[in-house]
Structures are given as C-alpha cells and as structure tokens.
XYZ file of C-alpha atoms in Angstrom:
415
model
C -0.095 -0.135 0.228
C 1.401 3.512 -0.840
C 2.018 6.062 1.725
C -0.840 8.314 0.725
C -3.328 5.492 1.337
C -1.830 4.784 4.730
C -2.295 8.289 5.447
C -5.905 8.230 4.815
C -6.578 5.303 7.043
C -4.584 6.945 9.803
C -6.529 10.232 9.165
C -10.023 8.766 9.229
C -9.362 6.281 12.020
C -11.245 7.726 14.676
C -14.374 8.388 12.314
C -14.031 4.834 10.998
C -13.943 3.259 14.706
C -17.116 5.227 15.743
C -19.125 4.332 12.648
C -18.233 0.941 11.398
C -20.658 -2.024 12.077
C -17.548 -4.607 12.313
C -19.972 -7.771 12.320
C -20.972 -6.735 8.833
C -17.797 -5.578 7.443
C -15.689 -8.237 8.721
C -17.018 -11.221 6.254
C -16.302 -8.795 3.237
C -12.773 -8.044 4.560
C -12.128 -11.927 4.344
C -14.121 -12.402 1.024
C -11.899 -9.632 -0.629
C -8.835 -11.224 0.752
C -7.687 -8.312 2.684
C -7.644 -10.887 5.784
C -7.307 -14.658 5.434
C -9.073 -17.009 7.722
C -5.841 -18.248 9.214
C -4.407 -14.955 10.139
C -2.922 -15.070 13.619
C -4.821 -11.883 14.904
C -8.276 -13.338 14.211
C -8.692 -15.506 17.216
C -8.112 -12.515 19.503
C -10.200 -10.174 17.551
C -13.386 -12.368 17.516
C -13.109 -12.741 21.221
C -13.681 -8.962 21.427
C -15.534 -8.013 18.131
C -17.799 -5.687 20.152
C -14.858 -3.395 21.637
C -13.916 -0.232 19.869
C -10.311 -1.276 20.338
C -10.835 -4.271 18.173
C -12.191 -2.236 15.463
C -9.399 0.116 15.748
C -6.812 -2.539 15.407
C -8.574 -4.402 12.534
C -8.811 -0.830 10.667
C -5.093 0.155 11.210
C -3.808 -3.441 10.397
C -5.330 -2.924 6.797
C -2.218 -0.611 6.160
C 0.019 -3.703 6.293
C -2.052 -6.144 3.939
C -0.358 -5.401 0.627
C -0.745 -3.123 -2.482
C -4.330 -3.744 -3.334
C -5.660 -3.643 0.311
C -6.900 0.285 0.075
C -9.145 -0.762 -2.942
C -10.293 -3.845 -1.091
C -11.247 -1.989 1.644
C -13.403 0.485 -0.073
C -15.087 -2.447 -2.021
C -15.811 -4.119 1.351
C -16.970 -0.785 2.890
C -19.705 -0.422 0.084
C -20.598 -4.247 0.373
C -21.475 -3.717 3.931
C -23.493 -0.614 3.892
C -20.852 1.802 4.971
C -20.983 3.841 1.586
C -20.490 7.208 3.352
C -17.171 6.074 4.768
C -16.092 4.702 1.433
C -16.967 7.912 -0.309
C -15.103 9.777 2.373
C -11.874 7.804 1.642
C -12.366 7.402 -2.093
C -14.096 10.428 -3.468
C -12.837 13.207 -1.097
C -9.996 11.875 0.963
C -7.335 12.865 -1.634
C -8.445 16.263 -1.951
C -9.134 16.516 1.807
C -5.867 15.473 2.553
C -4.181 18.099 0.244
C -6.276 20.669 1.730
C -5.761 19.775 5.444
C -2.016 20.183 4.754
C -2.425 23.382 2.934
C -5.239 25.182 4.832
C -4.394 27.110 7.814
C -6.046 25.459 10.913
C -7.020 28.885 11.939
C -9.440 29.182 9.030
C -10.965 25.672 9.695
C -14.348 27.218 11.068
C -14.971 28.555 7.448
C -15.734 24.959 6.254
C -17.009 23.024 9.194
C -20.546 22.734 7.565
C -19.489 20.398 4.732
C -15.997 19.486 5.907
C -15.237 15.814 5.543
C -11.583 15.716 7.127
C -10.947 16.115 10.776
C -9.378 19.103 12.561
C -5.681 18.670 12.898
C -4.638 19.434 16.357
C -1.321 21.279 16.833
C -1.219 23.549 19.862
C 0.906 26.825 19.501
C 3.120 27.160 22.349
C 4.206 30.287 24.331
C 7.667 31.264 25.321
C 6.763 33.353 28.461
C 4.147 33.582 31.113
C 1.602 36.227 30.101
C 0.741 39.058 32.495
C -2.141 41.301 33.108
C -2.614 44.135 30.698
C -4.587 45.999 33.334
C -3.382 47.663 36.681
C -6.472 46.760 38.736
C -7.420 43.460 37.174
C -4.976 40.609 38.252
C -4.213 37.192 36.740
C -5.065 33.614 37.986
C -2.098 31.534 38.873
C -1.478 29.373 35.737
C 1.987 27.853 36.225
C 1.574 24.373 37.729
C 2.667 21.146 35.810
C 0.298 19.656 34.938
C -1.449 22.989 34.162
C -4.662 21.534 35.375
C -7.120 18.464 35.176
C -9.738 18.121 32.586
C -12.819 15.753 32.822
C -14.469 14.985 29.577
C -17.686 13.047 29.655
C -18.885 12.205 26.107
C -22.158 10.337 25.451
C -22.251 8.768 21.841
C -24.210 5.600 21.990
C -27.821 5.978 22.993
C -28.826 2.482 21.706
C -31.059 1.816 24.752
C -33.005 5.263 24.385
C -34.991 7.299 22.070
C -32.185 9.535 21.141
C -29.926 9.096 18.105
C -26.324 8.125 18.552
C -23.826 10.911 18.036
C -20.999 9.139 16.279
C -19.255 12.242 15.220
C -18.604 13.140 19.093
C -16.100 10.629 18.907
C -13.932 12.959 16.963
C -14.655 15.842 19.437
C -13.541 13.664 22.171
C -10.174 12.806 20.493
C -9.836 16.699 19.525
C -10.251 17.778 22.894
C -8.038 14.955 24.475
C -5.225 15.913 22.201
C -5.451 19.446 22.574
C -5.340 19.717 26.278
C -2.546 17.239 26.457
C -0.526 19.237 24.155
C -1.162 22.398 26.322
C -0.057 20.454 29.489
C -3.184 19.340 31.075
C -3.898 15.999 32.535
C -7.141 14.540 31.064
C -9.650 11.931 32.368
C -12.230 10.855 29.922
C -15.409 8.821 30.354
C -17.902 7.768 27.670
C -21.529 6.462 27.480
C -22.586 7.361 31.077
C -26.008 6.939 32.521
C -27.503 9.814 34.226
C -26.454 8.435 37.799
C -23.009 7.435 36.415
C -22.625 11.197 35.235
C -23.364 12.435 38.720
C -21.284 9.968 40.271
C -18.432 10.709 38.059
C -18.357 14.473 38.582
C -18.649 13.926 42.182
C -15.613 11.736 42.479
C -13.469 13.830 40.171
C -14.261 17.176 42.290
C -12.909 15.120 45.282
C -9.513 14.371 43.700
C -6.666 15.400 45.827
C -4.607 16.059 42.756
C -6.664 19.104 42.421
C -4.959 20.704 45.151
C -1.650 20.883 43.312
C -2.792 22.313 39.916
C -3.729 25.831 38.916
C -7.112 25.035 36.992
C -9.698 22.762 36.025
C -11.915 22.157 32.846
C -15.249 20.234 32.895
C -16.510 19.285 29.674
C -19.884 17.395 28.911
C -21.049 16.405 25.429
C -24.408 14.718 24.990
C -28.024 15.259 23.903
C -29.874 17.839 25.987
C -33.247 18.688 26.936
C -34.840 22.168 27.674
C -35.656 23.568 31.161
C -36.460 20.698 33.321
C -36.623 22.322 36.923
C -39.453 24.345 38.202
C -38.479 27.996 38.438
C -35.208 27.498 36.800
C -35.592 28.405 33.137
C -32.156 28.375 32.329
C -31.498 24.982 33.706
C -30.667 22.377 31.023
C -30.852 18.708 31.476
C -27.999 16.272 30.501
C -29.155 13.210 28.715
C -27.712 10.157 30.206
C -27.276 7.118 27.801
C -30.348 5.675 29.828
C -32.579 8.732 29.092
C -36.258 7.753 28.460
C -35.255 3.942 28.481
C -37.994 1.527 29.735
C -35.614 -1.097 30.784
C -34.845 0.659 34.204
C -37.700 -0.220 36.695
C -37.696 3.283 38.352
C -36.754 5.273 35.367
C -33.614 7.254 34.733
C -31.817 9.518 36.878
C -31.940 13.199 35.784
C -28.805 15.311 35.803
C -28.751 19.010 35.070
C -25.941 21.345 34.194
C -26.457 23.060 37.609
C -25.708 19.760 39.185
C -22.344 19.580 37.631
C -21.515 23.173 38.487
C -22.744 22.776 42.078
C -19.860 20.080 42.848
C -17.191 22.792 42.152
C -18.164 25.351 44.675
C -15.494 26.557 47.071
C -17.535 24.420 49.818
C -17.806 21.290 47.599
C -14.445 21.504 46.215
C -11.993 23.418 48.471
C -9.023 22.127 46.510
C -10.183 24.623 43.620
C -11.087 27.487 45.896
C -9.719 30.678 44.156
C -8.788 28.772 40.997
C -10.500 29.086 37.676
C -12.904 26.457 36.806
C -14.280 26.539 33.290
C -17.412 24.404 32.127
C -18.199 23.296 28.586
C -21.555 22.063 27.830
C -22.133 20.790 24.287
C -25.815 20.134 24.394
C -28.969 21.013 22.741
C -31.011 22.883 25.158
C -34.400 22.714 23.481
C -35.805 22.333 20.002
C -36.054 25.794 18.729
C -33.692 26.920 15.860
C -32.153 30.309 15.656
C -32.527 32.219 12.331
C -30.507 34.798 10.767
C -31.788 38.525 10.755
C -31.029 40.782 7.903
C -30.504 44.450 8.880
C -30.793 47.402 6.874
C -28.760 49.553 9.009
C -25.666 51.236 7.253
C -23.957 51.696 10.455
C -22.188 48.540 11.425
C -21.841 47.875 15.211
C -18.503 47.363 16.851
C -17.414 43.840 17.494
C -17.677 43.243 21.192
C -16.152 40.426 21.255
C 2.446 37.810 38.017
C 0.995 35.553 40.602
C -2.380 35.287 42.331
C -2.770 36.417 45.928
C -5.016 33.465 46.322
C -2.650 30.803 45.429
C -2.272 28.170 48.070
C 0.953 25.993 47.627
C 0.860 22.118 48.009
C 1.676 20.340 51.125
C 4.390 22.543 52.922
C 4.504 22.408 56.893
C 6.436 25.708 56.754
C 3.737 27.760 54.993
C 1.330 29.429 57.072
C -2.210 29.665 55.467
C -4.147 32.764 56.195
C -7.727 32.147 56.633
C -10.219 34.404 54.981
C -13.716 34.263 53.628
C -14.482 33.451 50.073
C -17.520 33.336 47.925
C -18.849 29.954 47.446
C -19.873 30.512 43.756
C -16.630 32.048 42.299
C -13.944 31.765 39.892
C -16.419 29.849 37.447
C -16.881 30.505 33.608
C -19.516 28.521 32.087
C -19.876 28.270 28.260
C -22.990 26.598 26.477
C -22.924 25.492 22.900
C -26.168 27.281 22.241
C -28.913 29.730 23.571
C -31.388 28.295 26.234
C -34.147 26.483 24.385
C -32.188 26.132 21.299
C -30.695 23.329 19.285
C -26.638 22.964 18.883
C -25.580 21.810 15.352
C -23.033 19.352 14.420
C -21.318 17.913 11.408
C -22.071 14.272 11.290
C -18.519 13.403 10.177
C -16.172 15.732 12.002
C -17.972 16.860 15.112
C -19.959 19.666 16.671
C -19.582 23.448 15.193
C -19.023 24.709 18.909
C -16.205 22.049 19.917
C -14.530 22.270 16.514
C -14.184 26.022 16.897
C -13.422 25.930 20.562
C -10.284 23.514 19.753
C -9.288 25.562 16.699
C -9.377 28.920 18.597
C -7.696 27.642 21.845
C -5.014 25.668 20.026
C -3.866 28.730 17.820
C -4.510 31.543 20.234
C -4.327 30.255 23.953
C -0.713 30.884 23.950
C -1.244 34.838 23.947
C -4.853 35.622 24.579
C -6.885 35.130 27.786
C -9.764 32.657 28.168
C -12.745 35.349 28.076
C -11.214 36.761 24.817
C -10.834 33.218 23.412
C -14.629 32.763 23.828
C -15.280 36.113 22.168
C -13.314 34.825 19.219
C -15.142 31.459 19.214
C -18.439 33.183 19.149
C -17.273 35.644 16.473
C -16.465 32.665 14.191
C -19.589 30.632 15.176
C -21.643 33.507 13.901
C -20.164 33.105 10.544
C -21.297 29.515 10.160
C -24.845 28.761 9.061
C -26.724 25.809 7.680
C -28.625 26.398 4.491
C -27.787 29.954 5.142
C -30.713 30.266 7.344
C -30.089 28.680 10.718
C -27.086 29.898 12.988
C -26.117 29.406 16.406
C -24.791 31.432 19.300
C -22.839 30.467 22.393
C -24.168 31.485 25.842
C -21.379 32.633 28.181
C -22.120 32.967 31.999
C -19.624 34.211 34.686
C -19.926 33.422 38.335
C -17.231 35.517 39.903
C -14.496 34.983 37.062
C -12.845 38.209 38.067
C -9.237 37.980 36.685
C -7.599 37.325 33.527
C -6.804 33.791 32.823
C -3.915 32.760 30.577
C -3.369 29.139 29.783
C 0.234 29.701 28.966
C 0.375 26.517 26.902
C 4.162 24.893 26.699
C 5.487 27.300 29.382
C 6.585 25.947 32.770
C 8.876 26.935 35.433
C-alpha cells in the first residue's frame, strides 16, 4: 500500500471506529482477501468484536495487507452498507488530505458545515508567562505542571434510549484530549454514562486530591440535552444520560442538570479549587428551537465586542502558614454553553460539533497569547459566520460566576 493511502487510513481512523459495524464488514474483508481466515490475530479479535479497540486494531492493520488492500477496503465498505465512509476515503479523501495540509487551521471554521476531514490538532506554544494588561485586574495563577485537570464526559451511543447516537462526537472527544494534553493538562475521559453515572463521575472527580496541586480545571460534557426541566429555573438544562427515556430501568432514569455539575465545584464542595479558575463546557442541545439569521438594513455596522495570584495556595508544605479568609462559594467559574437556552446545537455528522471544533481551533491557535474570556469572544465571532442552508445559525451562551481575573493558559511554558 502506498504512503498516501496509509495516511488516509490514519486520518480517518477515529471516524471509522465510531461508525463501523464490524459484524457486517468483517465477512467482506475476508471475502475480498484483505484478511485470510488463518491470520494469527483473528482468534483474538473474535473474542472482542464488540470492543472499539478491536475495530481500531483491524482498521489500522489493513495498512499492512499489501498493495491492493486499500481498494479492497473501499469495496468491502460499499458491500457492507458503509457507503458514506467509502465515499469519504475514495471521492474526497485525496483532496481533503491535500487541503488539510495546505489550509491554515486558523480558518477551519469557514468550512465546518461540509468538511469531511478532521481538524488537525497542533497547539501553538508560548515562550513566556503572560501578565495582566490592566493595572487593577489581576491574573489567575497558571504555572503548575500539569497546568490543570480536565474531565471529559462524552455520550455517543444511545442504543437503549430514544435519542439518536452521536457518532461524530468521537471526533470531538479525540480533538479535546489531544489539544489539552498538548497544552500541558492531565485529561480524564469517560464515555456513554447514564444519568447516575454522570453524577457519580463528576462528584468523584471534584474530590480528587490532585486538584490541590494544579492551577485550574476544565469540565466538559458532550451529550444530548433537553430544555428547562426544573420548576423555577428556566435556564436549567438537563443532560441526557445514555439511559434517558429507556423503559428498561424499573424506576426510570436519573435526571442530571448542568447546575448539578457546577454545584460540585463550589468552594464548599471542592475546596481544593477555591480561588482557582473552573471552566465548564456544555455541548448540548437546550431545546428544540432553531435560531435564524436576521437581515439588517442599518448602514452603521456595530463594533465587534467580542504575575502571581494572591489566592494561590501552595501544595503540602508544613512551613507555609495559610491565612484563613472568607471566600465566596460560587466564584472563579466560567460556564460556556454551545447554544442559547431553548435552542438546538448543530454538528457535522462526520467531523464533530460546530462549537467544539471552533473551540479547539481557537484554543490551539490563540491560547498562547490571549486570555480565556477573549478566546470565547473569538469563538463566538467565528460561530456567527457558520450557518446551515444560509438560514439557521448558532450563538454560544457564556456565564460568569465571579470569574474576575485574566486567565492565561500559557501552553508549553513551565517553570
């Protein structure tokens, strides 16, 4: 197999693993002589055919199966009802691969509606710690190694509920993991959790002792979502567990709301992060309404609005005296929702959600020099340029709870 075809297989690995029905595909791979029935790996694979890691191993092993294996793969995909993936590799992959190398990642958002190739994660690193440009506003401490902990919860397979599976979220998950690791964070990932498992996972994460010795925390939840679900809380969005609406649980599923996640990181519930920036990302639909573009006739274009911390508490050190002081319970929190209350959040069915794609693109290209609040302004300014059928659009919703300092991530810069 030539190097270009190997690159295509690598490039679309995550998308393939998230979408392939290996039970349907495997017989065709054997029939088209990509694999022989006496291959040494087959006995191991067949024991775990339902595992994503097995599908990944089979997919990547195709690169070693000879010069005609790529064409055999395309034929096998078409014969097993994987035409879209075959088209992705065959019709578009060559141009997409070339474009992905030529196209500046900083312009990726312009093509995310129809894009068929994944975002290439490459974080731009800084060469010094950023300082506050303002005399009064200070900076959050962001110097620890790792820089912070990141919790990523991604619900993809809703086979037991009425919601459709979100296979392209596999790409979101991979992009987020690679980006945060390149920026110097420790990443913890969980996939396909029920409502109760989401609550348990977030609670357990908020009590990790490692949070004491890092300077920040990101909590990212990607799933289906529902509109307001709590009486008196119009802006309270429910997060769908993979058991949502299923009739297989005798007592029904456990509801979990965005506010439940946030409440686990108050100063009282999570003292290890008191005074430190806590950033929440919710990639969810928040209702069924779609936002439409409005044409204005106005001729006047509006303007685009887009050092160490005193609070920093060192790690375990018996010689350091900690001065007690009163702190606010809800503070140092920045909460970003992919869409407005009551509205849907769009995604590309191949490469991922609009919001997470632009989030990764902006953070990897600009976090080395811009603070977090400005990064979200850039994200929304780019998201407003993305529309579907030139009618529908999406607006992020940003909420600050005492997020009162500049927050520079300083990727790649360590003491």
